[in-house]
Amino acid sequence: MASYKPTNIPVYPKLGEKVTEETLYWKNYKTPIQIKEFGAVSNIHFSPVTPYNFAVTAFTRIHLYGLLSQEPVKTFTRFKDTAYCGRFRSDGQLLVAGCEDSVVRLFDVSGKVALRMFKGHTKAVHVTDFTSDRYQILTGSDDYTCCLWDIPNSAQLNTYQEHTDYIRCGVTSQLNRDLFVTGSYDHSLKVFDARVDKSVMTINHGHPVESLLLYPSEGLLVSAGGRYVRVWDLLKGGQPLVSLKNHHKTVTCLALSSNGQRLLSGSLDRHVKVYNTTSYKVVHNFDYPAAILSLALAPEDESIVVGMTNSILSIKHRKPSEEAKETAGHQRRRPSYRVYAHRKSYVPKQDDYLVSKPVRQHLAKYDKQLKKFNVSKALDTALETWIRGRKPEITVAVIRELDRRGTLKNALAGRDEQELSRLLSFLIANLVDARFAPVLITAAEMILDIYQSIIGQSPVVDKQLLHLQSLLERELDYQKDLLEVLGMLDTMFASSLPKIELPCSGISTSNGLPQGQSTDVIFPYNKMQSRVFE
């Protein structure tokens, strides 16, 4: 007896965005790990040295997480009020953070107590960073001032008061210890040189500035504020290079990929946009459940860490490559003991008769019902909510198989109002889909044949039939318009080609169709549409 052959489910091309190498690269991340913090996550910063721990600033605490850990490896809690902007030094041994109480604290990563406390600001300090020589700290405050501090002497070196509103972002140069940039809610960016007493360049962003980023070459500066991300050429005196407006709400954070070829921006609209730094076009988009406040990328883009307003920290790790999996498989340690398996090393001879063990066939629920010739139950199984909603091709394949067997009419008959309503809902959702139309039109005609006697008895069914009628009329109008456009294009192409007369017997010149051919060939919905409420 031949084994049952499962229903063939055709694979249709996916409709949607074009799959590119860029899409595959940014989609190659695992399901995000979500960690609940004590408050909104205002800042995330990765240590520049191995093991690449990252500092998460949330409410009155700064947590240090390992790259693959879900629990903090260290916690700094010596803050009297909300902490801001926890950042590592370039050697990864020190960490600096501001606070709502206007005090700047310097921590040793291996300790808990603050090594230094810098007091000089009068309001909350939202900006902290180390200079490239490792011995100075930049701070920016809500008192409109930014300061440079000397770490060994705990002394304040310089104070600049040129902004007229809160300073909420800043970045130091990694190539020159004297250069740094600050951004303020007064819409301005100011470039400072510690060797002079005032700013050397002022740039107008046009909106309150939320985040700043310097390219590795430090010739380009990126600013984020309002709905705009703007790129400035510092080598040309702050000339605007490009202005991006791809977010619907305020852009709050920026990040750069490890190779410098991709720019990431996070926004209160719950999206992270990925830009190509050559064309500045959006190449990918990440969606998150809440407004985004902070964003950071691990070295080599191994992880994407995002902090949100709902106190959730989202961590996405990159999936291991196939080469890494193969290498790990080869390096897997073998057991230190030996096992003797009886007859495992036996090799059959040429004259031996090999009896193979039959492979058990696993069938889907609808195939099990089809195998038992329960056609109605098979159709009911294929019309389950998750199947008809997510994979309508399975439902259509079952209907096609029933039609091939000649049992489709039996499967459609004998249904109550609820089951008939479910069938009509599926038809309304998928009838005009070009992939499913040939199969579903046949099923729709059979439904009208079977249930035409009850039309007018159920308001639910009548409403769905009216909806189906309007859907078919609209689809016919679309097809007629498309045929008119096709006729115009044919005329244009024909006029551009030399005329060649060819004898064609049996073709009517009135409409271009062979004699005796109905227009239903072109409009497959005509016949069915005329039967709805006939």
Coordinates of C-alpha atoms in Angstrom, one line a residue:
M1 CA 0.0 0.0 0.0
A2 CA 1.4 3.4 -1.0
S3 CA 2.0 5.9 1.7
Y4 CA -0.1 9.1 2.0
K5 CA 1.4 12.0 0.1
P6 CA 1.1 15.3 2.2
T7 CA -0.6 18.3 0.7
N8 CA 1.8 20.4 -1.4
I9 CA 2.0 23.9 0.0
P10 CA 3.4 26.2 -2.7
V11 CA 6.0 28.8 -1.7
Y12 CA 5.2 32.3 -2.9
P13 CA 7.7 35.1 -3.1
K14 CA 7.4 37.4 -0.1
L15 CA 6.0 40.8 -0.8
G16 CA 7.7 43.7 1.0
E17 CA 11.1 45.3 1.3
K18 CA 13.9 44.2 -0.9
V19 CA 16.3 41.9 0.9
T20 CA 19.8 43.2 0.7
E21 CA 23.1 42.4 2.4
E22 CA 22.5 45.4 4.7
T23 CA 19.2 44.0 5.7
L24 CA 20.7 40.5 6.4
Y25 CA 23.5 42.1 8.4
W26 CA 21.3 44.0 10.8
K27 CA 18.7 41.3 11.1
N28 CA 21.3 38.8 12.2
Y29 CA 20.6 39.5 15.9
K30 CA 19.0 37.2 18.4
T31 CA 15.8 37.9 20.2
P32 CA 16.4 40.9 22.6
I33 CA 17.1 40.4 26.3
Q34 CA 15.1 42.8 28.4
I35 CA 16.2 43.9 31.8
K36 CA 14.2 46.0 34.2
E37 CA 16.1 48.9 35.7
F38 CA 15.2 51.2 38.6
G39 CA 14.3 54.2 36.4
A40 CA 14.6 55.5 32.8
V41 CA 17.9 54.5 31.2
S42 CA 19.5 57.9 30.4
N43 CA 22.9 56.7 29.2
I44 CA 24.8 53.6 28.0
H45 CA 28.6 53.5 27.5
F46 CA 30.9 50.6 26.5
S47 CA 34.4 50.1 28.0
P48 CA 37.0 50.5 25.3
V49 CA 39.0 47.5 26.6
T50 CA 38.2 43.8 27.1
P51 CA 36.0 42.3 28.4
Y52 CA 34.0 45.3 27.1
N53 CA 31.6 45.8 30.0
F54 CA 29.1 48.5 29.6
A55 CA 27.8 51.1 32.1
V56 CA 24.1 51.7 32.4
T57 CA 23.0 54.9 34.1
A58 CA 19.4 54.7 35.4
F59 CA 17.9 56.8 38.3
T60 CA 20.3 56.9 41.3
R61 CA 22.5 53.9 40.1
I62 CA 25.1 53.0 37.6
H63 CA 25.2 49.3 36.8
L64 CA 28.1 47.6 35.0
Y65 CA 27.1 44.6 32.9
G66 CA 29.3 42.0 31.2
L67 CA 28.8 41.6 27.4
L68 CA 27.0 38.3 27.8
S69 CA 25.6 38.7 31.4
Q70 CA 22.1 39.5 32.4
E71 CA 23.0 40.5 35.9
P72 CA 25.1 43.5 36.8
V73 CA 28.7 42.6 37.7
K74 CA 29.1 45.8 39.7
T75 CA 26.8 48.6 41.0
F76 CA 27.6 52.2 42.0
T77 CA 25.0 53.6 44.3
R78 CA 26.9 56.6 45.9
F79 CA 24.5 59.1 44.5
K80 CA 22.1 61.3 46.5
D81 CA 19.9 62.0 43.5
T82 CA 19.5 61.0 39.9
A83 CA 22.8 60.1 38.2
Y84 CA 23.7 61.1 34.6
C85 CA 26.2 60.2 31.9
G86 CA 28.3 57.4 33.3
R87 CA 31.4 57.1 31.0
F88 CA 34.6 55.0 31.0
R89 CA 38.1 56.3 30.6
S90 CA 40.0 55.0 27.5
D91 CA 41.9 52.5 29.7
G92 CA 38.6 51.2 31.2
Q93 CA 39.8 51.7 34.8
L94 CA 38.0 54.8 35.8
L95 CA 34.4 55.9 35.4
V96 CA 33.0 59.4 35.8
A97 CA 29.3 60.5 36.3
G98 CA 27.3 63.6 36.9
C99 CA 24.4 64.0 39.3
E100 CA 21.3 66.1 39.9
D101 CA 23.0 67.4 43.1
S102 CA 25.6 69.2 40.8
V103 CA 28.5 67.0 42.1
V104 CA 30.7 65.1 39.6
R105 CA 32.0 61.8 41.0
L106 CA 35.0 59.8 39.8
F107 CA 35.0 56.0 40.5
D108 CA 37.6 53.2 40.3
V109 CA 35.9 50.4 38.4
S110 CA 37.4 47.9 40.9
G111 CA 36.1 49.8 43.9
K112 CA 32.8 51.3 45.2
V113 CA 33.7 54.5 46.9
A114 CA 34.2 57.7 44.8
L115 CA 37.9 58.5 44.3
R116 CA 37.2 62.2 43.6
M117 CA 34.3 64.5 44.0
F118 CA 34.3 67.7 41.9
K119 CA 32.2 70.6 43.2
G120 CA 31.8 73.8 41.3
H121 CA 28.5 73.6 39.3
T122 CA 25.3 75.0 40.8
K123 CA 22.8 72.8 39.0
A124 CA 22.5 69.3 37.6
V125 CA 25.4 67.9 35.6
H126 CA 24.2 66.0 32.5
V127 CA 27.5 65.9 30.6
T128 CA 30.8 64.1 31.6
D129 CA 33.7 62.8 29.6
F130 CA 37.4 62.2 29.7
T131 CA 39.9 64.0 27.5
S132 CA 42.3 62.0 25.4
D133 CA 45.3 62.5 27.8
R134 CA 43.2 60.7 30.6
Y135 CA 44.1 63.4 33.2
Q136 CA 41.2 65.8 32.6
I137 CA 37.4 65.7 32.7
L138 CA 34.9 67.7 30.8
T139 CA 31.5 68.5 32.4
G140 CA 28.4 70.4 31.3
S141 CA 25.6 71.5 33.5
D142 CA 22.1 73.1 33.6
D143 CA 23.8 76.2 35.0
Y144 CA 24.7 77.0 31.4
T145 CA 28.5 76.4 32.1
C146 CA 31.0 73.7 31.0
C147 CA 34.2 73.1 32.9
L148 CA 37.5 71.3 32.6
W149 CA 38.8 69.5 35.7
D150 CA 42.2 68.2 36.6
I151 CA 42.0 64.7 38.0
P152 CA 45.3 64.4 40.0
N153 CA 44.8 67.8 41.8
S154 CA 40.9 67.7 41.9
A155 CA 41.1 71.3 40.6
Q156 CA 38.9 73.3 38.2
L157 CA 41.0 74.4 35.2
N158 CA 38.6 76.4 33.0
T159 CA 35.0 77.5 33.1
Y160 CA 33.1 78.5 29.9
Q161 CA 29.8 80.3 30.1
E162 CA 28.8 80.9 26.5
H163 CA 25.5 78.9 26.3
T164 CA 22.2 80.5 27.2
D165 CA 20.4 77.3 28.1
Y166 CA 20.9 73.9 29.6
I167 CA 24.0 72.0 28.3
R168 CA 22.8 68.4 27.7
C169 CA 25.5 66.8 25.5
G170 CA 29.2 67.1 24.8
V171 CA 32.0 65.1 23.3
T172 CA 35.8 65.3 23.6
S173 CA 38.4 64.9 20.8
Q174 CA 40.4 61.6 20.9
L175 CA 43.1 63.2 18.8
N176 CA 43.7 66.4 20.6
R177 CA 43.3 66.8 24.3
D178 CA 42.4 70.5 24.1
L179 CA 39.4 70.2 21.8
F180 CA 35.8 69.5 22.8
V181 CA 32.3 70.3 21.6
T182 CA 29.2 71.0 23.6
G183 CA 25.5 71.1 22.6
S184 CA 22.8 73.1 24.4
Y185 CA 19.1 73.7 24.4
D186 CA 19.8 77.2 23.1
H187 CA 20.1 75.4 19.6
S188 CA 23.8 75.9 19.4
L189 CA 26.9 73.8 19.1
K190 CA 30.2 75.3 20.4
V191 CA 33.7 74.0 19.6
F192 CA 36.2 74.9 22.4
D193 CA 40.0 74.9 22.5
A194 CA 41.3 74.7 26.1
R195 CA 44.3 76.9 25.2
V196 CA 42.0 79.9 24.7
D197 CA 39.3 81.4 26.9
K198 CA 36.4 81.3 24.5
S199 CA 34.8 79.1 21.9
V200 CA 36.5 78.9 18.5
M201 CA 33.4 77.9 16.5
T202 CA 29.6 78.2 16.9
I203 CA 27.1 76.2 14.8
N204 CA 23.3 76.7 14.9
H205 CA 21.5 73.3 14.9
G206 CA 18.1 75.0 14.8
H207 CA 16.6 72.9 17.6
P208 CA 17.5 71.9 21.2
V209 CA 20.5 69.7 20.9
E210 CA 20.2 66.3 22.5
S211 CA 23.3 64.3 21.3
L212 CA 26.6 64.8 19.6
L213 CA 29.0 62.4 17.9
L214 CA 32.4 62.9 16.3
Y215 CA 33.6 60.7 13.4
P216 CA 36.9 58.8 14.0
S217 CA 38.7 61.2 11.7
E218 CA 37.1 64.1 13.6
G219 CA 36.5 66.0 10.5
L220 CA 32.8 65.5 10.7
L221 CA 30.4 66.3 13.6
V222 CA 26.9 64.8 13.9
S223 CA 24.3 66.6 16.0
A224 CA 20.8 65.4 17.0
G225 CA 17.9 67.6 18.1
G226 CA 14.3 67.9 17.4
R227 CA 13.4 65.6 14.5
Y228 CA 16.7 66.3 12.8
V229 CA 20.1 64.6 12.5
R230 CA 22.6 67.0 10.9
V231 CA 26.2 66.4 9.8
W232 CA 28.7 69.3 9.9
D233 CA 32.1 69.6 8.2
L234 CA 34.4 71.0 10.9
L235 CA 37.3 71.3 8.4
K236 CA 35.2 73.9 6.4
G237 CA 34.3 76.0 9.4
G238 CA 31.2 74.1 10.4
Q239 CA 29.6 74.0 7.0
P240 CA 26.4 71.9 6.9
L241 CA 26.9 68.7 4.9
V242 CA 23.5 66.9 5.2
S243 CA 20.3 67.2 7.2
L244 CA 18.2 64.1 7.9
K245 CA 14.6 64.1 8.9
N246 CA 13.5 60.4 9.2
H247 CA 12.1 60.4 12.7
H248 CA 8.6 61.5 13.8
K249 CA 9.6 62.7 17.3
T250 CA 12.7 64.1 19.0
V251 CA 16.0 62.3 18.3
T252 CA 17.7 61.6 21.6
C253 CA 20.8 59.5 20.9
L254 CA 23.5 58.7 18.3
A255 CA 25.9 55.8 17.7
L256 CA 28.5 54.8 15.1
S257 CA 29.2 51.3 13.9
S258 CA 32.7 49.9 14.5
N259 CA 33.8 50.4 10.9
G260 CA 32.4 53.9 10.8
Q261 CA 30.2 53.1 7.8
R262 CA 26.9 53.1 9.5
L263 CA 25.3 55.8 11.7
L264 CA 22.5 54.9 14.2
S265 CA 19.9 57.3 15.7
G266 CA 17.4 56.6 18.4
S267 CA 14.2 58.6 19.0
L268 CA 11.2 59.1 21.2
D269 CA 9.1 57.6 18.3
R270 CA 10.4 54.1 19.4
H271 CA 12.6 53.6 16.3
V272 CA 16.3 53.2 15.7
K273 CA 17.3 54.2 12.2
V274 CA 20.5 52.9 10.5
Y275 CA 22.1 55.2 7.9
N276 CA 24.7 54.6 5.3
T277 CA 27.4 57.2 6.0
T278 CA 28.2 57.5 2.2
S279 CA 24.7 58.3 0.9
Y280 CA 23.0 59.0 4.3
K281 CA 20.0 56.9 3.3
V282 CA 18.2 54.7 5.8
V283 CA 19.2 51.1 5.2
H284 CA 17.5 49.5 8.2
N285 CA 15.1 50.2 11.0
F286 CA 14.7 48.7 14.5
D287 CA 11.4 48.9 16.4
Y288 CA 11.1 49.1 20.2
P289 CA 8.2 49.0 22.6
A290 CA 8.9 52.4 24.3
A291 CA 10.5 55.8 23.7
I292 CA 14.3 55.5 23.3
L293 CA 16.6 57.6 25.5
S294 CA 20.0 56.0 25.0
L295 CA 21.8 53.8 22.5
A296 CA 25.2 52.0 22.3
L297 CA 27.0 49.5 20.0
A298 CA 29.5 47.0 21.3
P299 CA 32.9 46.6 19.6
E300 CA 32.6 44.9 16.2
D301 CA 28.8 45.5 16.4
E302 CA 28.4 42.3 18.5
S303 CA 25.6 43.8 20.5
I304 CA 23.1 46.6 20.3
V305 CA 22.0 48.0 23.7
V306 CA 19.1 50.4 24.0
G307 CA 17.7 52.2 27.1
M308 CA 14.0 53.3 27.2
T309 CA 11.8 55.6 29.2
N310 CA 9.9 52.6 30.7
S311 CA 13.0 51.6 32.6
I312 CA 13.7 48.7 30.2
L313 CA 17.2 47.9 29.0
S314 CA 17.1 45.9 25.7
I315 CA 20.2 43.9 24.6
K316 CA 20.5 42.3 21.2
H317 CA 23.4 39.9 20.6
R318 CA 24.6 39.0 17.2
K319 CA 24.1 35.4 16.1
P320 CA 27.3 33.4 15.8
S321 CA 28.5 33.0 12.2
E322 CA 28.5 29.5 10.5
E323 CA 32.3 29.5 10.5
A324 CA 32.4 30.1 14.3
K325 CA 29.9 27.3 14.8
E326 CA 32.1 24.9 12.7
T327 CA 35.2 25.9 14.6
A328 CA 33.5 25.4 17.9
G329 CA 32.3 21.9 16.7
H330 CA 35.9 20.9 15.8
Q331 CA 37.3 22.2 19.1
R332 CA 34.7 20.4 21.2
R333 CA 36.4 18.2 23.7
R334 CA 35.9 14.5 23.3
P335 CA 35.0 12.3 26.3
S336 CA 37.9 11.0 28.3
Y337 CA 36.5 7.5 28.5
R338 CA 36.0 4.8 25.9
V339 CA 32.7 3.2 25.0
Y340 CA 32.4 -0.1 23.2
A341 CA 29.3 -0.3 21.0
H342 CA 28.4 -3.9 20.0
R343 CA 28.3 -4.4 16.3
K344 CA 28.6 -0.7 15.6
S345 CA 31.6 -1.1 13.4
Y346 CA 30.1 -3.9 11.2
V347 CA 30.2 -3.1 7.5
P348 CA 27.7 -5.0 5.3
K349 CA 29.1 -7.3 2.6
Q350 CA 28.2 -7.1 -1.1
D351 CA 25.8 -10.1 -1.0
D352 CA 24.0 -9.0 2.2
Y353 CA 20.4 -7.8 2.0
L354 CA 19.9 -4.5 3.8
V355 CA 16.6 -4.0 5.6
S356 CA 16.0 -0.3 6.1
K357 CA 13.9 1.0 9.0
P358 CA 10.8 2.8 7.8
V359 CA 10.8 6.5 8.5
R360 CA 7.8 7.7 10.4
Q361 CA 5.8 10.3 8.6
H362 CA 4.7 13.3 10.6
L363 CA 1.5 14.9 9.1
A364 CA -0.2 18.2 9.8
K365 CA -3.6 18.2 11.3
Y366 CA -5.4 18.9 8.0
D367 CA -3.4 16.1 6.3
K368 CA -4.5 13.7 9.0
Q369 CA -8.1 14.5 8.3
L370 CA -7.6 14.3 4.6
K371 CA -6.0 10.9 5.0
K372 CA -9.2 9.8 6.9
F373 CA -11.4 11.4 4.2
N374 CA -12.9 13.8 6.7
V375 CA -13.1 16.6 4.2
S376 CA -15.2 19.0 6.3
K377 CA -12.9 18.6 9.3
A378 CA -9.8 19.1 7.1
L379 CA -11.3 22.4 5.9
D380 CA -12.1 23.5 9.4
T381 CA -8.6 22.8 10.5
A382 CA -7.2 24.8 7.6
L383 CA -9.5 27.7 8.6
E384 CA -8.1 28.0 12.2
T385 CA -7.4 31.6 13.1
W386 CA -3.6 31.4 13.2
I387 CA -3.4 29.5 9.9
R388 CA -5.8 31.7 7.8
G389 CA -4.3 34.8 9.4
R390 CA -0.6 34.2 9.1
K391 CA -0.4 31.5 6.4
P392 CA -3.3 31.8 4.1
E393 CA -1.4 29.7 1.5
I394 CA -2.0 26.6 3.6
T395 CA -5.8 27.2 3.6
V396 CA -5.8 27.8 -0.2
A397 CA -3.7 24.6 -0.7
V398 CA -6.2 22.5 1.2
I399 CA -9.1 24.0 -0.8
R400 CA -7.2 23.2 -4.0
E401 CA -6.6 19.6 -2.9
L402 CA -10.3 19.2 -2.0
D403 CA -11.2 20.6 -5.5
R404 CA -8.8 18.2 -7.1
R405 CA -10.4 15.3 -5.3
G406 CA -13.9 16.5 -6.3
T407 CA -15.0 16.8 -2.6
L408 CA -14.9 20.6 -2.2
K409 CA -18.6 21.0 -2.5
N410 CA -19.2 18.4 0.2
A411 CA -16.7 20.2 2.5
L412 CA -18.4 23.5 2.0
A413 CA -22.0 22.2 2.5
G414 CA -23.8 21.8 5.8
R415 CA -22.3 24.8 7.6
D416 CA -24.0 27.0 10.2
E417 CA -24.0 30.8 10.2
Q418 CA -20.7 31.1 12.2
E419 CA -18.8 28.7 10.0
L420 CA -20.1 30.3 6.8
S421 CA -19.2 33.7 8.1
R422 CA -15.6 32.5 8.7
L423 CA -15.4 31.2 5.2
L424 CA -16.7 34.5 3.7
S425 CA -14.3 36.4 5.9
F426 CA -11.4 34.4 4.4
L427 CA -12.7 35.0 0.9
I428 CA -13.0 38.8 1.5
A429 CA -9.5 39.0 2.8
N430 CA -7.8 36.9 0.0
L431 CA -10.0 36.8 -3.0
V432 CA -8.4 39.7 -4.9
D433 CA -4.9 38.3 -4.2
A434 CA -3.5 37.3 -7.5
R435 CA -1.8 34.3 -5.9
F436 CA -5.1 32.8 -4.6
A437 CA -7.7 34.2 -7.0
P438 CA -8.0 31.1 -9.3
V439 CA -8.7 28.7 -6.4
L440 CA -10.9 31.0 -4.3
I441 CA -13.2 32.1 -7.2
T442 CA -14.1 28.4 -7.7
A443 CA -14.8 28.1 -4.0
A444 CA -16.9 31.3 -3.9
E445 CA -19.0 30.1 -6.8
M446 CA -19.7 26.8 -5.0
I447 CA -20.7 28.7 -1.8
L448 CA -23.2 30.9 -3.8
D449 CA -24.7 27.7 -5.4
I450 CA -25.1 25.9 -2.1
Y451 CA -26.3 28.8 0.1
Q452 CA -28.3 30.9 -2.3
S453 CA -31.5 29.7 -0.7
I454 CA -30.7 31.3 2.7
I455 CA -29.7 34.7 1.3
G456 CA -31.7 37.3 3.2
Q457 CA -32.2 35.2 6.3
S458 CA -29.0 36.1 8.1
P459 CA -27.9 39.8 8.5
V460 CA -24.3 38.8 9.2
V461 CA -24.0 36.7 6.0
D462 CA -25.9 39.4 3.9
K463 CA -23.5 42.1 5.1
Q464 CA -20.5 40.0 4.1
L465 CA -21.9 39.2 0.7
L466 CA -22.5 42.9 0.1
H467 CA -18.9 43.6 1.2
L468 CA -17.8 40.9 -1.3
Q469 CA -19.8 42.4 -4.0
S470 CA -18.3 45.9 -3.5
L471 CA -14.8 44.3 -3.3
L472 CA -15.3 42.6 -6.7
E473 CA -16.7 45.8 -8.3
R474 CA -13.7 47.7 -7.1
E475 CA -11.3 45.0 -8.4
L476 CA -13.0 45.0 -11.8
D477 CA -12.6 48.8 -12.0
Y478 CA -8.9 48.4 -11.2
Q479 CA -8.4 45.8 -13.9
K480 CA -10.3 47.9 -16.5
D481 CA -8.0 50.9 -15.7
L482 CA -5.0 48.7 -16.0
L483 CA -6.1 47.3 -19.4
E484 CA -6.6 50.9 -20.6
V485 CA -3.1 51.8 -19.6
L486 CA -1.8 48.6 -21.2
G487 CA -3.6 49.5 -24.4
M488 CA -2.0 53.0 -24.4
L489 CA 1.5 51.5 -23.9
D490 CA 0.9 49.0 -26.7
T491 CA -0.1 51.9 -29.0
M492 CA 3.1 53.8 -28.0
F493 CA 5.3 50.8 -28.6
A494 CA 3.6 49.9 -31.9
S495 CA 4.0 53.5 -33.2
S496 CA 7.8 53.3 -32.5
L497 CA 8.3 50.1 -34.5
P498 CA 8.2 49.6 -38.3
K499 CA 4.9 48.2 -39.6
I500 CA 5.0 44.6 -40.7
E501 CA 1.8 43.0 -42.1
L502 CA 1.4 39.4 -41.0
P503 CA -1.6 37.3 -42.0
C504 CA -3.6 36.3 -38.9
S505 CA -6.7 34.2 -39.5
G506 CA -9.5 34.1 -36.9
I507 CA -8.6 37.4 -35.2
S508 CA -11.3 40.1 -34.9
T509 CA -10.0 43.6 -35.4
S510 CA -12.7 45.1 -33.2
N511 CA -11.3 44.1 -29.9
G512 CA -8.1 42.2 -30.5
L513 CA -9.5 38.9 -29.1
P514 CA -9.8 35.6 -31.1
Q515 CA -13.3 35.0 -32.4
G516 CA -15.5 33.3 -29.9
Q517 CA -13.4 34.1 -26.9
S518 CA -15.2 35.7 -24.0
T519 CA -14.1 38.8 -22.1
D520 CA -14.3 36.6 -19.0
V521 CA -10.8 35.5 -19.9
I522 CA -9.6 38.9 -19.1
F523 CA -12.0 39.6 -16.2
P524 CA -12.2 36.3 -14.2
Y525 CA -14.3 38.1 -11.6
N526 CA -17.1 39.0 -14.1
K527 CA -18.9 35.7 -13.9
M528 CA -18.9 35.5 -10.1
Q529 CA -19.7 39.2 -9.5
S530 CA -22.8 38.9 -11.6
R531 CA -24.0 36.1 -9.4
V532 CA -23.8 37.9 -6.1
F533 CA -27.4 39.0 -5.3
E534 CA -28.5 37.8 -8.8

